């Protein structure tokens, strides 16, 4: 009796698992630091979370920028809950990510830009955040 060592014991079909199903690819993409920070910044700037929620995740002027922006809850929407529609990041230098995200709430779309810096402890922290104006439509 010949034993096939390429398949797990008890498996008799010839199918191979997919490399990465679409759902897992999207989950892996969300794990990138700029995607994670975009969601956190949105939560603060839409009033879903308090500013101090970002205390350990900011450095330099970023916390002050959030504390100045947050009281006006600039990303709060009437009716529709705001969501991160797209988020892109670029790495201009090792340990630095500059990102931009489009935030959609109903017909309103806003831009958010932020900078992440990786510390000696390898944790990413937000170093700056800016918001753009409102645009209607998609």
PDB file of C-alpha atoms in Angstrom:
ATOM      1  CA  UNK A   1       0.000   0.000   0.000  1.00  0.00           C
ATOM      2  CA  UNK A   2       1.416   3.316  -1.071  1.00  0.00           C
ATOM      3  CA  UNK A   3       1.089   6.330   1.241  1.00  0.00           C
ATOM      4  CA  UNK A   4       0.626   9.764  -0.299  1.00  0.00           C
ATOM      5  CA  UNK A   5       2.570  12.229   1.834  1.00  0.00           C
ATOM      6  CA  UNK A   6       1.309  15.348   0.025  1.00  0.00           C
ATOM      7  CA  UNK A   7      -2.232  15.209   1.443  1.00  0.00           C
ATOM      8  CA  UNK A   8      -3.367  15.181   5.061  1.00  0.00           C
ATOM      9  CA  UNK A   9      -4.335  11.768   6.390  1.00  0.00           C
ATOM     10  CA  UNK A  10      -7.904  10.895   5.456  1.00  0.00           C
ATOM     11  CA  UNK A  11      -8.094  13.344   2.553  1.00  0.00           C
ATOM     12  CA  UNK A  12      -8.800  11.649  -0.762  1.00  0.00           C
ATOM     13  CA  UNK A  13      -9.833  14.479  -3.108  1.00  0.00           C
ATOM     14  CA  UNK A  14      -7.443  16.258  -5.444  1.00  0.00           C
ATOM     15  CA  UNK A  15      -8.576  19.837  -4.717  1.00  0.00           C
ATOM     16  CA  UNK A  16      -6.085  22.310  -3.331  1.00  0.00           C
ATOM     17  CA  UNK A  17      -7.011  25.086  -0.900  1.00  0.00           C
ATOM     18  CA  UNK A  18      -7.267  28.587  -2.344  1.00  0.00           C
ATOM     19  CA  UNK A  19      -4.238  30.792  -1.801  1.00  0.00           C
ATOM     20  CA  UNK A  20      -6.235  33.398   0.137  1.00  0.00           C
ATOM     21  CA  UNK A  21     -10.012  33.708  -0.109  1.00  0.00           C
ATOM     22  CA  UNK A  22     -11.274  37.247  -0.759  1.00  0.00           C
ATOM     23  CA  UNK A  23     -12.593  37.636   2.788  1.00  0.00           C
ATOM     24  CA  UNK A  24      -9.218  36.704   4.295  1.00  0.00           C
ATOM     25  CA  UNK A  25      -7.399  39.030   1.865  1.00  0.00           C
ATOM     26  CA  UNK A  26      -9.607  41.935   3.003  1.00  0.00           C
ATOM     27  CA  UNK A  27      -9.014  41.043   6.659  1.00  0.00           C
ATOM     28  CA  UNK A  28      -5.253  40.931   6.077  1.00  0.00           C
ATOM     29  CA  UNK A  29      -5.401  44.301   4.319  1.00  0.00           C
ATOM     30  CA  UNK A  30      -7.232  45.855   7.271  1.00  0.00           C
ATOM     31  CA  UNK A  31      -4.407  44.724   9.529  1.00  0.00           C
ATOM     32  CA  UNK A  32      -1.979  47.154   7.891  1.00  0.00           C
ATOM     33  CA  UNK A  33      -1.211  49.943  10.356  1.00  0.00           C
ATOM     34  CA  UNK A  34      -2.667  52.753   8.243  1.00  0.00           C
ATOM     35  CA  UNK A  35      -6.001  50.914   7.863  1.00  0.00           C
ATOM     36  CA  UNK A  36      -6.148  50.291  11.619  1.00  0.00           C
ATOM     37  CA  UNK A  37      -5.329  53.932  12.404  1.00  0.00           C
ATOM     38  CA  UNK A  38      -7.844  55.250   9.869  1.00  0.00           C
ATOM     39  CA  UNK A  39     -10.603  53.352  11.697  1.00  0.00           C
ATOM     40  CA  UNK A  40      -9.423  54.620  15.108  1.00  0.00           C
ATOM     41  CA  UNK A  41      -9.121  58.227  13.960  1.00  0.00           C
ATOM     42  CA  UNK A  42     -12.584  58.035  12.406  1.00  0.00           C
ATOM     43  CA  UNK A  43     -14.013  56.746  15.693  1.00  0.00           C
ATOM     44  CA  UNK A  44     -12.591  59.774  17.545  1.00  0.00           C
ATOM     45  CA  UNK A  45     -13.417  62.380  14.906  1.00  0.00           C
ATOM     46  CA  UNK A  46     -16.988  61.128  14.531  1.00  0.00           C
ATOM     47  CA  UNK A  47     -17.657  61.241  18.265  1.00  0.00           C
ATOM     48  CA  UNK A  48     -17.890  57.451  18.716  1.00  0.00           C
ATOM     49  CA  UNK A  49     -14.835  57.431  21.003  1.00  0.00           C
ATOM     50  CA  UNK A  50     -13.254  60.063  23.280  1.00  0.00           C
ATOM     51  CA  UNK A  51      -9.931  61.693  22.335  1.00  0.00           C
ATOM     52  CA  UNK A  52      -8.110  60.091  25.266  1.00  0.00           C
ATOM     53  CA  UNK A  53      -8.725  56.716  23.576  1.00  0.00           C
ATOM     54  CA  UNK A  54      -5.762  57.673  21.347  1.00  0.00           C
ATOM     55  CA  UNK A  55      -3.381  58.643  24.169  1.00  0.00           C
ATOM     56  CA  UNK A  56      -0.997  55.698  23.767  1.00  0.00           C
ATOM     57  CA  UNK A  57      -1.290  55.779  19.990  1.00  0.00           C
ATOM     58  CA  UNK A  58      -0.116  59.329  19.280  1.00  0.00           C
ATOM     59  CA  UNK A  59       3.159  61.230  19.522  1.00  0.00           C
ATOM     60  CA  UNK A  60       4.171  64.845  19.129  1.00  0.00           C
ATOM     61  CA  UNK A  61       1.454  67.227  18.019  1.00  0.00           C
ATOM     62  CA  UNK A  62      -0.998  64.560  16.859  1.00  0.00           C
ATOM     63  CA  UNK A  63      -2.807  64.321  20.204  1.00  0.00           C
ATOM     64  CA  UNK A  64      -3.135  68.125  20.352  1.00  0.00           C
ATOM     65  CA  UNK A  65      -4.459  68.144  16.772  1.00  0.00           C
ATOM     66  CA  UNK A  66      -7.059  65.507  17.691  1.00  0.00           C
ATOM     67  CA  UNK A  67      -8.015  67.354  20.878  1.00  0.00           C
ATOM     68  CA  UNK A  68      -8.576  70.501  18.808  1.00  0.00           C
ATOM     69  CA  UNK A  69     -10.579  68.769  16.047  1.00  0.00           C
ATOM     70  CA  UNK A  70     -12.634  66.282  18.077  1.00  0.00           C
ATOM     71  CA  UNK A  71     -15.018  68.606  19.991  1.00  0.00           C
ATOM     72  CA  UNK A  72     -16.560  69.703  16.687  1.00  0.00           C
ATOM     73  CA  UNK A  73     -16.888  66.011  15.665  1.00  0.00           C
ATOM     74  CA  UNK A  74     -16.098  66.956  12.067  1.00  0.00           C
ATOM     75  CA  UNK A  75     -16.777  63.472  10.720  1.00  0.00           C
ATOM     76  CA  UNK A  76     -20.127  62.984  12.447  1.00  0.00           C
ATOM     77  CA  UNK A  77     -22.874  62.390   9.942  1.00  0.00           C
ATOM     78  CA  UNK A  78     -26.576  63.027  10.103  1.00  0.00           C
ATOM     79  CA  UNK A  79     -28.278  59.687   9.627  1.00  0.00           C
ATOM     80  CA  UNK A  80     -25.558  57.608   7.975  1.00  0.00           C
ATOM     81  CA  UNK A  81     -22.683  56.271  10.030  1.00  0.00           C
ATOM     82  CA  UNK A  82     -19.346  57.397   8.551  1.00  0.00           C
ATOM     83  CA  UNK A  83     -17.067  54.676   7.169  1.00  0.00           C
ATOM     84  CA  UNK A  84     -13.555  54.494   5.786  1.00  0.00           C
ATOM     85  CA  UNK A  85     -14.171  54.084   2.081  1.00  0.00           C
ATOM     86  CA  UNK A  86     -10.571  53.888   0.885  1.00  0.00           C
ATOM     87  CA  UNK A  87      -7.228  54.102   2.627  1.00  0.00           C
ATOM     88  CA  UNK A  88      -3.842  54.318   0.933  1.00  0.00           C
ATOM     89  CA  UNK A  89      -0.444  54.449   2.535  1.00  0.00           C
ATOM     90  CA  UNK A  90       3.063  55.154   1.276  1.00  0.00           C
ATOM     91  CA  UNK A  91       6.341  54.514   3.056  1.00  0.00           C
ATOM     92  CA  UNK A  92       8.657  57.468   2.298  1.00  0.00           C
ATOM     93  CA  UNK A  93      11.267  56.155   4.765  1.00  0.00           C
ATOM     94  CA  UNK A  94      11.714  53.075   6.943  1.00  0.00           C
ATOM     95  CA  UNK A  95       9.447  53.305   9.989  1.00  0.00           C
ATOM     96  CA  UNK A  96       7.241  56.012   8.454  1.00  0.00           C
ATOM     97  CA  UNK A  97       3.864  55.679   6.729  1.00  0.00           C
ATOM     98  CA  UNK A  98       2.027  58.632   5.238  1.00  0.00           C
ATOM     99  CA  UNK A  99      -1.599  57.777   4.568  1.00  0.00           C
ATOM    100  CA  UNK A 100      -4.781  59.274   3.219  1.00  0.00           C
ATOM    101  CA  UNK A 101      -8.309  57.992   3.611  1.00  0.00           C
ATOM    102  CA  UNK A 102     -11.657  58.949   2.170  1.00  0.00           C
ATOM    103  CA  UNK A 103     -14.445  58.981   4.726  1.00  0.00           C
ATOM    104  CA  UNK A 104     -17.985  58.570   3.446  1.00  0.00           C
ATOM    105  CA  UNK A 105     -21.226  59.292   5.263  1.00  0.00           C
ATOM    106  CA  UNK A 106     -24.224  59.139   3.002  1.00  0.00           C
ATOM    107  CA  UNK A 107     -23.546  61.505   0.091  1.00  0.00           C
ATOM    108  CA  UNK A 108     -20.768  63.362   1.927  1.00  0.00           C
ATOM    109  CA  UNK A 109     -17.115  62.434   1.403  1.00  0.00           C
ATOM    110  CA  UNK A 110     -14.234  63.876   3.432  1.00  0.00           C
ATOM    111  CA  UNK A 111     -10.501  63.418   3.177  1.00  0.00           C
ATOM    112  CA  UNK A 112      -8.261  62.547   6.098  1.00  0.00           C
ATOM    113  CA  UNK A 113      -4.459  62.477   5.967  1.00  0.00           C
ATOM    114  CA  UNK A 114      -2.186  61.225   8.703  1.00  0.00           C
ATOM    115  CA  UNK A 115       1.398  60.231   9.377  1.00  0.00           C
ATOM    116  CA  UNK A 116       2.472  57.171  11.334  1.00  0.00           C
ATOM    117  CA  UNK A 117       5.899  56.626  12.859  1.00  0.00           C
ATOM    118  CA  UNK A 118       7.229  53.363  14.222  1.00  0.00           C
ATOM    119  CA  UNK A 119       9.001  53.634  17.553  1.00  0.00           C
ATOM    120  CA  UNK A 120      11.953  51.670  18.909  1.00  0.00           C
ATOM    121  CA  UNK A 121       9.383  49.311  20.483  1.00  0.00           C
ATOM    122  CA  UNK A 122       8.087  48.622  16.908  1.00  0.00           C
ATOM    123  CA  UNK A 123       4.659  50.097  17.733  1.00  0.00           C
ATOM    124  CA  UNK A 124       3.105  52.480  15.236  1.00  0.00           C
ATOM    125  CA  UNK A 125       1.927  55.860  16.511  1.00  0.00           C
ATOM    126  CA  UNK A 126       0.129  58.710  14.800  1.00  0.00           C
ATOM    127  CA  UNK A 127       2.384  61.787  14.490  1.00  0.00           C
ATOM    128  CA  UNK A 128       0.040  64.124  12.558  1.00  0.00           C
ATOM    129  CA  UNK A 129      -3.548  64.267  11.324  1.00  0.00           C
ATOM    130  CA  UNK A 130      -5.355  66.642   8.960  1.00  0.00           C
ATOM    131  CA  UNK A 131      -8.878  66.800   7.539  1.00  0.00           C
ATOM    132  CA  UNK A 132      -9.921  68.024   4.122  1.00  0.00           C
ATOM    133  CA  UNK A 133     -13.175  69.660   3.081  1.00  0.00           C
ATOM    134  CA  UNK A 134     -16.533  68.132   2.262  1.00  0.00           C
ATOM    135  CA  UNK A 135     -17.447  66.902  -1.191  1.00  0.00           C
ATOM    136  CA  UNK A 136     -20.871  65.737  -2.355  1.00  0.00           C
ATOM    137  CA  UNK A 137     -21.448  62.655  -4.475  1.00  0.00           C
ATOM    138  CA  UNK A 138     -19.101  59.765  -5.102  1.00  0.00           C
TER     139      UNK A 138
END
